[in-house]
Amino acid sequence: MHALKVTRAEDFPEWYQTVVREADLAELSPTRGSMIIKPWGMGIWERIQGELDRRIKETGHENYYFPLLIPLSFFAKEAEHVEGFAKEMAVVTHHRLKAVDGSLKPDPEAELTEPLIIRPTSETIIGDAFSRWIKSYRDLPLKLNQWANVMRWEMRTRMFLRTAEFLWQEGHTAHVDEADAMDETMLALEMYRSVAEDVLAVPVIAGEKPENERFPGAVRTYSIEAMMQDGKALQAGTSHYLGTHFAEAQNIRYQDKDGGQTLAHTTSWGVSTRLIGGVIMTHGDDDGLRTPPAIAPRQVVIVPMLRGKPEDEELKAYCASLASELGGVSVFGSPVRALVDLKDARPADKRWDWVRRGAPIICEIGPRDAANGQVTFIKRNALREGEKIKSHTLPRADFVAQVAAQLAATQQELFAEAKARLDKSIRSDFTSFADLERYYGTEDTEGEFKGWARVPWSRPTGAALEEVGERLKALKLTIRNAPLTQPSSFGACIFTGAPGVEEILIARAY
RNA sequence: CGGGGUGUAGCUCAGCCUGGUAGAGCAUUAGCUUUGGGAGCUAAGGGUCGCGAGUUCGAAUCCCGCCGCCCCGACCA
């Protein structure tokens, strides 16, 4: 008897939806395609923000805030960028409502002379600022970041993975030359790898996107790709070297040491609340989410076995002092986040709520524990032994002494489990496209796990790459990236037969 | 935006084919019992059956239109 009604094996998409709801992470809102993020989900995002923001600042960036609304004309400047986003933009055209036939409508007399678009990303308005702020090589590099919401009018939405409005961070930088901008691009990618692996316990493969998967307007796009438990890939973060495309479109020039006017090289990079979807599909199980301790809003939850009797007060005091003592212990560089759940509900219900949310350690303290000075607890990442819930008991002092190590070990175990799955699920024994077809083309074996393929290719471009894309699309596959770590020699390209120049990852993707 | 599915109580769903004025389980509320772990009994509250327009004496049920959600596709840094 699991805590969720659907298992991953039965119906993975349905399971995902169920976890989001049952772990109380978020819910759909009345606004189409947009969600209400609830405290457990928002708390996870706040931890991710904290960790990433620290890294961003440590590497010399400063936070800014740019407007939500961008003049339409700004967007029209970079041709590829326009084409990439035009189909999914929300547009503000009026500044006043008026009652017409009993219902409120935009006042025809209050139409804006120039419409505003709700930012789908901020390259254009930040580029405009860059063009004013950057005068001299002494102004470079200019490295900024903003935490913001953005909106893309998506046709098909999924909670956390693709919503119309989402929260993210976008870094934008300008540099004197390509070398410096590329260093920045790779620095951002490394920050993302570090946050994904060290904080979210989500193993990723960093690499460069093929030409047809680039960000609109980018010269080179890099990504980190994570493997979900159904074998699909999730693009968990991207970093772009934009060359001088935006500098040309928006006139971002600086006077160099020789007095000449030179175009700046820019970058942009971002991760979003989509990471939470990645955490769910990496660490979730049939009892709900297993929240990595580093991002768990509550790392230790104490459920007192209250019985509505006078001795409850003693038990509450014992739990409160335990929580307070845990708050004096440090883990991942911060005090342990402990909570005594005093909600007026049955203890068993509270326990299962925290199991579904995935609090890493759930203590269930009864009068006997209090009397004996001990702590009874369950570890969420190893909840069961067979079908049965596995419960542990330790003397209180021992529990407190080892709680930090326990949380750190849980973080490691979650990562190791996901890393092992990733490593064993990348096949590199395909030597022809026919091999791929045999493996991925077999029809409708429901829910069968198929991981990724790592194959050599000759990096075709233009129409030849389009054709490769079409052949893969027939198998519902896409090229995820060319991993940064490459062997020294390559087999023949599985698409063209020409000598390979690098290896790429191929997968089904979210 | 195309194909399929679906929408009835907070949740999961039955009822629809064969029209007759709304049900179950869980949840909620109250009382009693129980108490080392997702409790039992009793009672109560809760739904203009997604929205709109039709057919009909009568529509959750039949017809038409619209909308949301889920899956697939297209699309997607």
Coordinates of C-alpha atoms (C1' of nucleotides) in Angstrom, one line a residue:
Chain A
M1 CA 0.0 0.0 0.0
H2 CA 1.8 3.1 -1.2
A3 CA 1.0 6.7 -0.3
L4 CA 0.1 7.5 -3.9
K5 CA -2.7 6.0 -5.9
V6 CA -0.7 5.8 -9.1
T7 CA 2.7 4.2 -9.5
R8 CA 5.5 5.3 -11.8
A9 CA 5.3 2.0 -13.7
E10 CA 1.5 2.3 -14.3
D11 CA 1.4 5.8 -15.7
F12 CA 4.4 8.1 -15.4
P13 CA 2.7 11.3 -16.5
E14 CA -0.2 10.7 -14.2
W15 CA 2.2 9.8 -11.4
Y16 CA 4.0 13.1 -11.9
Q17 CA 0.7 15.1 -11.7
T18 CA -0.2 13.2 -8.5
V19 CA 3.1 14.0 -6.8
V20 CA 2.8 17.7 -7.6
R21 CA -0.6 17.7 -5.9
E22 CA -0.1 15.2 -3.1
A23 CA 3.3 16.7 -2.1
D24 CA 1.5 20.0 -2.0
L25 CA 4.1 21.6 -4.3
A26 CA 1.7 23.5 -6.5
E27 CA -1.8 23.6 -8.1
L28 CA -3.3 24.8 -11.2
S29 CA -4.7 28.3 -11.0
P30 CA -7.8 29.8 -12.7
T31 CA -5.3 31.6 -15.0
R32 CA -4.9 29.2 -18.0
G33 CA -1.5 27.5 -18.0
S34 CA -0.3 29.2 -14.8
M35 CA 0.1 27.7 -11.4
I36 CA -0.1 28.6 -7.8
I37 CA 3.2 27.5 -6.2
K38 CA 2.6 26.4 -2.6
P39 CA 4.9 26.7 0.4
W40 CA 6.6 23.3 0.0
G41 CA 7.3 24.0 -3.7
M42 CA 8.2 27.7 -3.1
G43 CA 10.4 26.7 -0.2
I44 CA 12.4 24.4 -2.6
W45 CA 12.7 27.2 -5.1
E46 CA 13.9 29.5 -2.4
R47 CA 16.7 27.1 -1.5
I48 CA 17.7 26.7 -5.1
Q49 CA 17.7 30.5 -5.4
G50 CA 19.8 30.9 -2.3
E51 CA 22.5 28.4 -3.5
L52 CA 22.6 29.7 -7.1
D53 CA 22.5 33.4 -6.1
R54 CA 25.5 32.9 -3.8
R55 CA 27.4 31.3 -6.7
I56 CA 26.3 34.1 -9.1
K57 CA 27.6 36.8 -6.7
E58 CA 30.8 34.9 -5.9
T59 CA 31.6 35.0 -9.6
G60 CA 31.3 38.7 -9.9
H61 CA 27.8 39.3 -11.0
E62 CA 25.3 41.8 -9.5
N63 CA 21.6 41.6 -9.3
Y64 CA 19.3 44.1 -11.2
Y65 CA 15.7 44.2 -11.9
F66 CA 14.3 45.1 -15.3
P67 CA 10.7 45.8 -16.2
L68 CA 8.1 43.1 -16.9
L69 CA 6.8 45.0 -19.9
I70 CA 9.0 45.6 -22.9
P71 CA 8.2 48.0 -25.8
L72 CA 7.3 45.9 -28.8
S73 CA 9.8 47.8 -31.0
F74 CA 12.7 46.6 -28.8
F75 CA 11.8 43.0 -29.8
A76 CA 11.9 43.6 -33.5
K77 CA 15.6 44.3 -33.6
E78 CA 17.2 40.8 -33.7
A79 CA 15.7 38.8 -36.5
E80 CA 16.2 35.3 -35.3
H81 CA 15.2 36.3 -31.8
V82 CA 11.9 37.7 -33.2
E83 CA 11.2 34.5 -35.1
G84 CA 11.9 32.3 -32.1
F85 CA 9.5 34.1 -29.7
A86 CA 6.9 35.9 -31.8
K87 CA 4.4 33.0 -31.7
E88 CA 4.2 32.8 -28.0
M89 CA 4.0 36.4 -26.7
A90 CA 1.4 38.1 -24.6
V91 CA 0.8 41.6 -25.7
V92 CA -0.5 44.6 -23.7
T93 CA -2.5 46.9 -26.0
H94 CA -4.7 49.0 -23.7
H95 CA -4.4 50.9 -20.4
R96 CA -8.0 51.1 -19.3
L97 CA -11.2 49.1 -19.1
K98 CA -14.6 50.3 -19.9
A99 CA -18.1 48.8 -19.2
V100 CA -19.6 47.9 -22.6
D101 CA -23.0 46.3 -22.6
G102 CA -22.6 45.3 -19.0
S103 CA -19.2 43.7 -19.3
L104 CA -15.7 45.1 -18.8
K105 CA -13.7 45.5 -22.0
P106 CA -10.6 47.3 -23.1
D107 CA -11.5 50.9 -23.8
P108 CA -11.1 51.5 -27.5
E109 CA -10.1 55.0 -26.7
A110 CA -7.3 53.8 -24.4
E111 CA -5.2 51.9 -26.9
L112 CA -1.5 52.2 -26.5
T113 CA 0.3 53.9 -29.4
E114 CA 3.0 51.3 -29.0
P115 CA 2.0 47.9 -27.6
L116 CA 4.0 46.4 -24.8
I117 CA 5.0 42.7 -24.6
I118 CA 5.3 40.7 -21.4
R119 CA 8.9 39.6 -21.4
P120 CA 9.5 36.0 -22.6
T121 CA 13.2 36.8 -21.8
S122 CA 15.0 40.0 -21.4
E123 CA 17.8 40.2 -23.9
T124 CA 16.3 43.1 -25.7
I125 CA 15.6 45.4 -22.8
I126 CA 18.9 44.6 -21.1
G127 CA 20.7 45.0 -24.4
D128 CA 19.2 48.5 -24.6
A129 CA 20.6 49.3 -21.2
F130 CA 24.0 47.9 -22.2
S131 CA 24.1 50.2 -25.2
R132 CA 23.8 53.2 -22.9
W133 CA 26.0 51.9 -20.0
I134 CA 28.9 50.6 -22.1
K135 CA 31.2 53.3 -23.4
S136 CA 34.7 52.1 -22.9
Y137 CA 36.6 48.9 -22.6
R138 CA 36.9 49.9 -18.9
D139 CA 33.1 49.3 -18.5
L140 CA 33.7 45.6 -19.5
P141 CA 33.0 43.0 -18.5
L142 CA 29.5 43.9 -17.4
K143 CA 28.0 41.0 -15.6
L144 CA 24.5 41.2 -14.3
N145 CA 21.7 38.9 -13.3
Q146 CA 18.0 39.1 -12.5
W147 CA 15.5 36.9 -10.7
A148 CA 12.2 37.4 -12.4
N149 CA 9.0 35.9 -13.8
V150 CA 8.6 35.5 -17.6
M151 CA 5.7 34.5 -19.8
R152 CA 5.5 32.4 -22.9
W153 CA 2.2 31.6 -24.3
E154 CA 2.7 27.8 -24.5
M155 CA 0.2 25.6 -26.3
R156 CA 0.6 22.7 -24.0
T157 CA 1.5 23.2 -20.3
R158 CA 2.7 20.9 -17.6
M159 CA 3.2 21.9 -14.0
F160 CA 6.8 23.1 -13.4
L161 CA 8.0 21.7 -16.7
R162 CA 6.3 24.1 -19.0
T163 CA 3.9 26.8 -17.8
A164 CA 2.9 30.0 -19.4
E165 CA 4.3 32.0 -16.5
F166 CA 7.4 30.8 -14.7
L167 CA 10.0 32.0 -12.3
W168 CA 13.7 32.0 -13.3
Q169 CA 17.0 33.6 -13.2
E170 CA 18.5 35.2 -16.3
G171 CA 22.2 36.3 -16.4
H172 CA 23.3 38.8 -19.0
T173 CA 26.9 39.8 -19.6
A174 CA 28.9 41.8 -22.1
H175 CA 32.6 41.3 -22.8
V176 CA 35.4 42.7 -24.9
D177 CA 35.9 39.7 -27.0
E178 CA 34.8 36.2 -27.9
A179 CA 37.4 34.5 -25.6
D180 CA 36.2 36.4 -22.5
A181 CA 32.5 35.9 -23.4
M182 CA 33.1 32.1 -23.9
D183 CA 34.8 31.9 -20.5
E184 CA 31.6 33.4 -19.1
T185 CA 29.3 31.1 -21.0
M186 CA 31.2 28.1 -19.6
L187 CA 31.4 29.6 -16.1
A188 CA 27.6 29.8 -16.1
L189 CA 27.2 26.3 -17.4
E190 CA 29.5 25.1 -14.6
M191 CA 27.5 26.9 -12.0
Y192 CA 24.4 25.1 -13.2
R193 CA 26.1 21.7 -13.2
S194 CA 27.2 22.4 -9.6
V195 CA 23.8 23.4 -8.4
A196 CA 22.1 20.5 -10.2
E197 CA 24.5 17.9 -8.9
D198 CA 25.6 19.2 -5.6
V199 CA 22.4 20.9 -4.4
L200 CA 19.6 19.1 -6.3
A201 CA 21.4 15.7 -6.4
V202 CA 20.4 15.6 -10.0
P203 CA 23.3 14.2 -12.2
V204 CA 23.6 16.0 -15.5
I205 CA 25.6 16.0 -18.7
A206 CA 26.8 19.3 -19.9
G207 CA 27.4 19.9 -23.6
E208 CA 26.8 22.0 -26.6
K209 CA 23.5 22.0 -28.5
P210 CA 23.5 21.3 -32.2
E211 CA 22.9 24.2 -34.5
N212 CA 19.1 23.5 -34.9
E213 CA 18.5 23.5 -31.2
R214 CA 20.2 26.8 -30.4
F215 CA 18.6 29.7 -28.6
P216 CA 17.2 32.2 -31.2
G217 CA 20.0 34.7 -31.8
A218 CA 22.8 32.6 -30.2
V219 CA 26.1 31.6 -31.8
R220 CA 26.5 28.7 -29.5
T221 CA 24.1 27.2 -26.9
Y222 CA 25.1 24.9 -24.1
S223 CA 22.9 22.9 -21.8
I224 CA 22.9 20.6 -18.9
E225 CA 20.7 17.5 -19.5
A226 CA 19.2 15.3 -16.8
M227 CA 17.6 11.9 -17.2
M228 CA 14.2 11.4 -15.7
Q229 CA 13.0 8.0 -14.4
D230 CA 11.1 7.3 -17.6
G231 CA 14.3 7.7 -19.6
K232 CA 13.4 11.0 -21.1
A233 CA 15.8 13.9 -21.1
L234 CA 15.1 17.2 -19.4
Q235 CA 17.0 20.3 -20.4
A236 CA 17.7 21.7 -16.9
G237 CA 19.7 24.8 -17.8
T238 CA 21.1 26.7 -20.7
S239 CA 24.0 29.1 -21.3
H240 CA 24.4 31.0 -24.6
Y241 CA 27.3 32.8 -26.3
L242 CA 25.5 35.4 -28.3
G243 CA 28.4 36.6 -30.3
T244 CA 27.9 40.1 -31.5
H245 CA 24.3 39.5 -32.8
F246 CA 22.6 41.4 -30.1
A247 CA 25.4 44.0 -30.0
E248 CA 24.8 44.7 -33.7
A249 CA 21.1 44.8 -33.4
Q250 CA 21.2 47.1 -30.3
N251 CA 24.4 49.0 -30.9
I252 CA 26.4 47.8 -27.9
R253 CA 29.8 49.3 -28.7
Y254 CA 32.8 50.3 -26.7
Q255 CA 35.8 52.4 -27.4
D256 CA 38.8 50.1 -27.3
K257 CA 42.3 50.9 -26.2
D258 CA 43.2 52.1 -29.7
G259 CA 40.3 54.4 -29.8
G260 CA 38.2 52.4 -32.2
Q261 CA 34.5 51.5 -31.8
T262 CA 34.2 47.8 -31.2
L263 CA 31.1 45.5 -30.8
A264 CA 30.8 43.8 -27.4
H265 CA 30.3 40.1 -27.2
T266 CA 27.4 39.1 -25.0
T267 CA 26.1 36.0 -23.2
S268 CA 22.9 35.0 -21.5
W269 CA 22.0 32.0 -19.3
G270 CA 19.1 30.8 -17.3
V271 CA 17.5 28.2 -15.1
S272 CA 13.9 28.1 -14.0
T273 CA 11.3 26.5 -11.7
R274 CA 11.5 23.7 -14.3
L275 CA 14.3 22.4 -12.1
I276 CA 11.7 21.4 -9.5
G277 CA 10.0 19.2 -12.1
G278 CA 13.4 17.6 -12.7
V279 CA 13.8 17.0 -8.9
I280 CA 10.4 15.3 -8.8
M281 CA 11.1 13.0 -11.8
T282 CA 14.6 12.2 -10.6
H283 CA 13.9 11.6 -6.9
G284 CA 10.2 10.8 -6.6
D285 CA 8.9 7.4 -5.8
D286 CA 5.6 5.7 -5.4
D287 CA 5.1 7.3 -2.0
G288 CA 5.6 10.8 -3.3
L289 CA 8.7 13.1 -3.5
R290 CA 12.0 12.4 -1.8
T291 CA 13.2 16.0 -1.3
P292 CA 17.0 16.3 -1.3
P293 CA 18.0 17.5 2.2
A294 CA 20.0 20.5 0.8
I295 CA 16.8 22.0 -0.7
A296 CA 14.2 20.6 1.7
P297 CA 12.3 23.4 3.4
R298 CA 12.1 21.2 6.5
Q299 CA 14.9 18.6 6.9
V300 CA 13.6 17.1 10.1
V301 CA 9.9 17.0 10.9
I302 CA 8.9 15.9 14.4
V303 CA 5.4 14.5 14.7
P304 CA 4.4 14.1 18.4
M305 CA 2.0 11.3 19.1
L306 CA -0.5 13.5 20.9
R307 CA -3.5 12.0 22.4
G308 CA -5.5 14.9 23.7
K309 CA -4.5 14.1 27.3
P310 CA -2.6 16.1 30.0
E311 CA 0.7 14.3 29.4
D312 CA 0.7 15.8 25.9
E313 CA 2.2 19.0 27.3
E314 CA 5.3 17.1 28.4
L315 CA 5.6 15.4 25.0
K316 CA 5.3 18.8 23.3
A317 CA 8.0 20.2 25.5
Y318 CA 10.3 17.2 24.7
C319 CA 9.7 17.7 20.9
A320 CA 10.2 21.5 21.1
S321 CA 13.5 21.1 22.9
L322 CA 14.6 18.4 20.4
A323 CA 13.8 20.8 17.5
S324 CA 15.7 23.6 19.2
E325 CA 18.7 21.4 19.8
L326 CA 18.6 20.3 16.1
G327 CA 18.6 24.0 15.2
G328 CA 22.0 24.3 16.8
V329 CA 23.5 21.7 14.5
S330 CA 24.9 22.8 11.2
V331 CA 24.5 20.9 7.9
F332 CA 25.4 22.2 4.3
G333 CA 26.6 25.3 6.0
S334 CA 23.2 26.2 7.7
P335 CA 21.4 25.3 10.8
V336 CA 19.3 22.1 10.5
R337 CA 15.7 23.1 9.5
A338 CA 13.5 21.3 12.0
L339 CA 9.8 21.6 12.6
V340 CA 7.5 20.2 15.3
D341 CA 4.2 19.6 13.5
L342 CA 1.6 20.6 16.0
K343 CA -1.3 20.8 13.5
D344 CA -4.5 19.6 15.0
A345 CA -4.6 16.4 13.0
R346 CA -4.1 12.7 13.6
P347 CA -0.4 11.8 13.9
A348 CA -0.7 9.1 11.2
D349 CA -2.2 11.6 8.7
K350 CA 0.6 14.0 9.5
R351 CA 3.2 11.3 9.0
W352 CA 1.9 10.5 5.5
D353 CA 1.7 14.1 4.6
W354 CA 5.4 14.5 5.3
V355 CA 6.1 11.2 3.5
R356 CA 4.4 12.5 0.4
R357 CA 6.2 15.9 0.6
G358 CA 9.4 14.0 1.2
A359 CA 10.8 15.5 4.4
P360 CA 14.2 13.7 4.6
I361 CA 13.8 12.6 8.3
I362 CA 10.4 12.2 10.0
C363 CA 10.5 11.7 13.7
E364 CA 7.5 10.1 15.4
I365 CA 7.8 10.8 19.1
G366 CA 5.5 9.1 21.6
P367 CA 5.4 9.3 25.5
R368 CA 7.7 6.3 25.7
D369 CA 10.3 8.0 23.6
A370 CA 10.2 11.1 25.7
A371 CA 10.4 9.0 28.9
N372 CA 13.4 7.0 27.6
G373 CA 15.1 10.0 26.1
Q374 CA 15.1 8.5 22.7
V375 CA 14.0 9.4 19.1
T376 CA 12.1 7.2 16.8
F377 CA 12.3 8.2 13.1
I378 CA 11.9 7.1 9.5
K379 CA 14.3 8.0 6.7
R380 CA 12.3 9.1 3.7
N381 CA 14.9 8.0 1.1
A382 CA 14.9 4.4 2.5
L383 CA 11.3 4.4 3.7
R384 CA 10.5 0.7 3.3
E385 CA 11.9 -2.7 3.9
G386 CA 9.9 -4.7 1.4
E387 CA 6.4 -3.4 1.8
K388 CA 6.8 -2.4 5.5
I389 CA 7.8 1.0 6.8
K390 CA 11.2 0.8 8.4
S391 CA 11.5 2.7 11.6
H392 CA 14.6 3.4 13.6
T393 CA 15.2 4.3 17.2
L394 CA 18.2 6.0 18.7
P395 CA 19.1 7.7 22.1
R396 CA 18.4 11.4 21.7
A397 CA 22.0 12.4 22.1
D398 CA 23.1 10.0 19.4
F399 CA 20.3 11.1 17.1
V400 CA 21.4 14.7 17.4
A401 CA 25.1 13.9 17.1
Q402 CA 24.5 12.0 13.8
V403 CA 21.7 14.1 12.2
A404 CA 24.0 16.2 10.0
A405 CA 25.9 13.1 8.8
Q406 CA 22.6 11.4 8.1
L407 CA 21.3 14.3 6.0
A408 CA 24.5 14.6 4.1
A409 CA 24.5 10.8 3.5
T410 CA 20.9 11.0 2.2
Q411 CA 21.9 13.8 -0.2
Q412 CA 24.8 11.6 -1.4
E413 CA 22.6 8.5 -1.7
L414 CA 20.0 10.3 -3.8
F415 CA 22.7 11.5 -6.1
A416 CA 24.4 8.1 -6.3
E417 CA 21.1 6.4 -7.1
A418 CA 20.3 8.8 -9.9
K419 CA 23.9 8.8 -11.2
A420 CA 23.9 5.0 -11.4
R421 CA 20.7 5.1 -13.4
L422 CA 22.0 7.7 -15.7
D423 CA 25.3 5.9 -16.3
K424 CA 23.7 2.5 -17.0
S425 CA 21.0 4.0 -19.2
I426 CA 23.2 5.5 -21.9
R427 CA 23.9 3.1 -24.7
S428 CA 27.0 3.7 -26.8
D429 CA 26.9 0.5 -28.8
F430 CA 24.9 1.9 -31.7
T431 CA 26.9 2.0 -34.9
S432 CA 24.2 2.8 -37.5
F433 CA 21.0 4.6 -37.7
A434 CA 19.3 1.2 -38.3
D435 CA 20.5 0.2 -34.8
L436 CA 18.7 3.2 -33.4
E437 CA 15.6 2.4 -35.4
R438 CA 15.6 -1.2 -34.0
Y439 CA 15.9 0.0 -30.5
Y440 CA 13.6 3.1 -30.4
G441 CA 11.3 2.1 -33.3
T442 CA 9.7 -0.9 -31.7
E443 CA 6.1 0.1 -31.4
D444 CA 4.2 0.7 -28.2
T445 CA 5.7 -1.6 -25.6
E446 CA 3.9 0.5 -23.0
G447 CA 6.0 2.2 -20.5
E448 CA 9.1 0.4 -21.4
F449 CA 12.2 2.2 -20.2
K450 CA 14.5 3.4 -22.9
G451 CA 17.4 5.5 -22.0
W452 CA 19.7 7.6 -24.1
A453 CA 22.0 6.9 -27.0
R454 CA 25.5 8.3 -27.3
V455 CA 26.7 8.1 -30.9
P456 CA 29.4 9.5 -33.2
W457 CA 28.4 12.0 -35.9
S458 CA 30.0 14.2 -38.5
R459 CA 28.1 17.4 -37.3
P460 CA 26.2 18.0 -40.5
T461 CA 24.8 21.5 -40.9
G462 CA 22.0 23.2 -42.8
A463 CA 19.7 21.0 -44.9
A464 CA 21.7 17.9 -44.0
L465 CA 21.1 18.6 -40.3
E466 CA 17.4 19.2 -41.0
E467 CA 17.2 15.7 -42.6
V468 CA 18.9 14.2 -39.5
G469 CA 16.4 16.0 -37.4
E470 CA 13.5 14.5 -39.5
R471 CA 14.8 11.0 -39.3
L472 CA 15.1 11.3 -35.5
K473 CA 11.7 12.9 -35.2
A474 CA 10.2 9.8 -36.7
L475 CA 11.5 8.0 -33.7
K476 CA 10.4 10.8 -31.4
L477 CA 14.1 11.5 -30.7
T478 CA 16.1 14.7 -30.5
I479 CA 19.7 15.5 -30.2
R480 CA 20.3 16.7 -26.7
N481 CA 23.8 17.9 -26.8
A482 CA 27.4 17.1 -27.6
P483 CA 28.9 16.4 -24.2
L484 CA 31.9 18.5 -23.2
T485 CA 33.9 15.4 -22.4
Q486 CA 34.8 13.6 -25.6
P487 CA 37.0 10.7 -26.5
S488 CA 40.1 11.2 -28.7
S489 CA 38.8 9.3 -31.7
F490 CA 35.4 8.6 -33.2
G491 CA 33.6 6.0 -35.1
A492 CA 31.8 6.8 -38.4
C493 CA 28.8 9.2 -38.3
I494 CA 25.7 7.0 -37.9
F495 CA 23.7 9.4 -40.1
T496 CA 26.1 10.1 -43.0
G497 CA 28.8 7.4 -42.7
A498 CA 31.4 10.2 -42.9
P499 CA 34.2 10.2 -40.3
G500 CA 32.8 11.3 -36.9
V501 CA 34.0 14.5 -35.3
E502 CA 32.3 14.2 -31.9
E503 CA 29.8 12.2 -29.9
I504 CA 26.2 13.4 -29.3
L505 CA 23.5 12.4 -26.9
I506 CA 20.2 11.3 -28.4
A507 CA 17.0 10.9 -26.4
R508 CA 13.3 11.5 -26.0
A509 CA 12.8 14.7 -24.3
Y510 CA 10.4 16.9 -22.2
Chain B
rC1 C1' -3.7 24.7 -33.3
rG2 C1' -5.1 18.9 -35.2
rG3 C1' -6.5 13.7 -33.2
rG4 C1' -8.2 11.0 -28.9
rG5 C1' -10.1 11.0 -23.9
rU6 C1' -12.5 13.5 -20.0
rG7 C1' -15.5 17.2 -17.0
rU8 C1' -21.2 14.8 -11.5
rA9 C1' -19.7 16.7 -3.4
rG10 C1' -13.0 18.8 -1.1
rC11 C1' -10.8 13.9 -3.7
rU12 C1' -11.7 9.2 -6.6
rC13 C1' -15.7 7.8 -9.3
rA14 C1' -20.9 5.3 -10.4
rG15 C1' -25.4 7.0 -12.8
rC16 C1' -25.9 8.7 -19.2
rC17 C1' -26.8 3.8 -23.9
rU18 C1' -32.9 2.8 -22.6
rG19 C1' -34.9 11.2 -20.1
rG20 C1' -38.7 11.1 -14.4
rU21 C1' -35.9 15.8 -10.5
rA22 C1' -28.6 13.0 -7.8
rG23 C1' -25.5 8.5 -5.4
rA24 C1' -21.1 5.6 -3.2
rG25 C1' -16.3 5.4 -0.9
rC26 C1' -12.8 8.6 1.2
rA27 C1' -12.5 13.5 3.3
rU28 C1' -15.3 17.4 6.5
rU29 C1' -18.3 18.5 11.2
rA30 C1' -20.4 16.7 16.0
rG31 C1' -20.6 12.9 19.8
rC32 C1' -18.8 8.4 22.0
rU33 C1' -15.1 4.7 22.0
rU34 C1' -9.9 3.6 20.7
rU35 C1' -4.6 4.9 21.3
rG36 C1' 3.3 2.8 19.7
rG37 C1' 1.2 4.4 14.7
rG38 C1' -2.9 5.6 7.4
rA39 C1' -8.7 3.6 14.0
rG40 C1' -14.2 2.1 15.1
rC41 C1' -19.4 3.2 15.7
rU42 C1' -23.5 6.8 15.3
rA43 C1' -25.3 11.2 13.3
rA44 C1' -24.9 15.7 10.3
rG45 C1' -23.4 19.1 6.5
rG46 C1' -21.9 19.5 1.5
rG47 C1' -23.5 19.3 -5.6
rU48 C1' -27.7 25.3 -10.0
rC49 C1' -24.2 17.4 -12.6
rG50 C1' -18.0 22.5 -16.8
rC51 C1' -20.7 26.9 -19.4
rG52 C1' -24.5 28.5 -23.0
rA53 C1' -28.5 27.7 -26.2
rG54 C1' -32.1 23.8 -27.9
rU55 C1' -35.7 19.3 -28.1
rU56 C1' -39.2 17.8 -24.2
rC57 C1' -44.6 18.1 -19.7
rG58 C1' -39.8 16.9 -17.7
rA59 C1' -32.5 16.9 -19.3
rA60 C1' -26.7 14.9 -15.4
rU61 C1' -28.9 11.7 -19.4
rC62 C1' -30.7 13.5 -26.2
rC63 C1' -29.0 17.5 -30.0
rC64 C1' -25.8 22.0 -31.2
rG65 C1' -22.0 25.5 -29.7
rC66 C1' -18.2 27.0 -26.4
rC67 C1' -14.6 26.3 -22.3
rG68 C1' -11.2 23.7 -19.0
rC69 C1' -8.1 19.5 -18.0
rC70 C1' -5.3 14.8 -19.5
rC71 C1' -2.7 12.0 -23.4
rC72 C1' -0.6 12.0 -28.5
rG73 C1' 1.0 15.3 -32.4
rA74 C1' 2.5 20.1 -34.1
rC75 C1' 5.1 23.9 -31.5
rC76 C1' 8.8 24.9 -27.8
rA77 C1' 16.3 28.6 -25.0

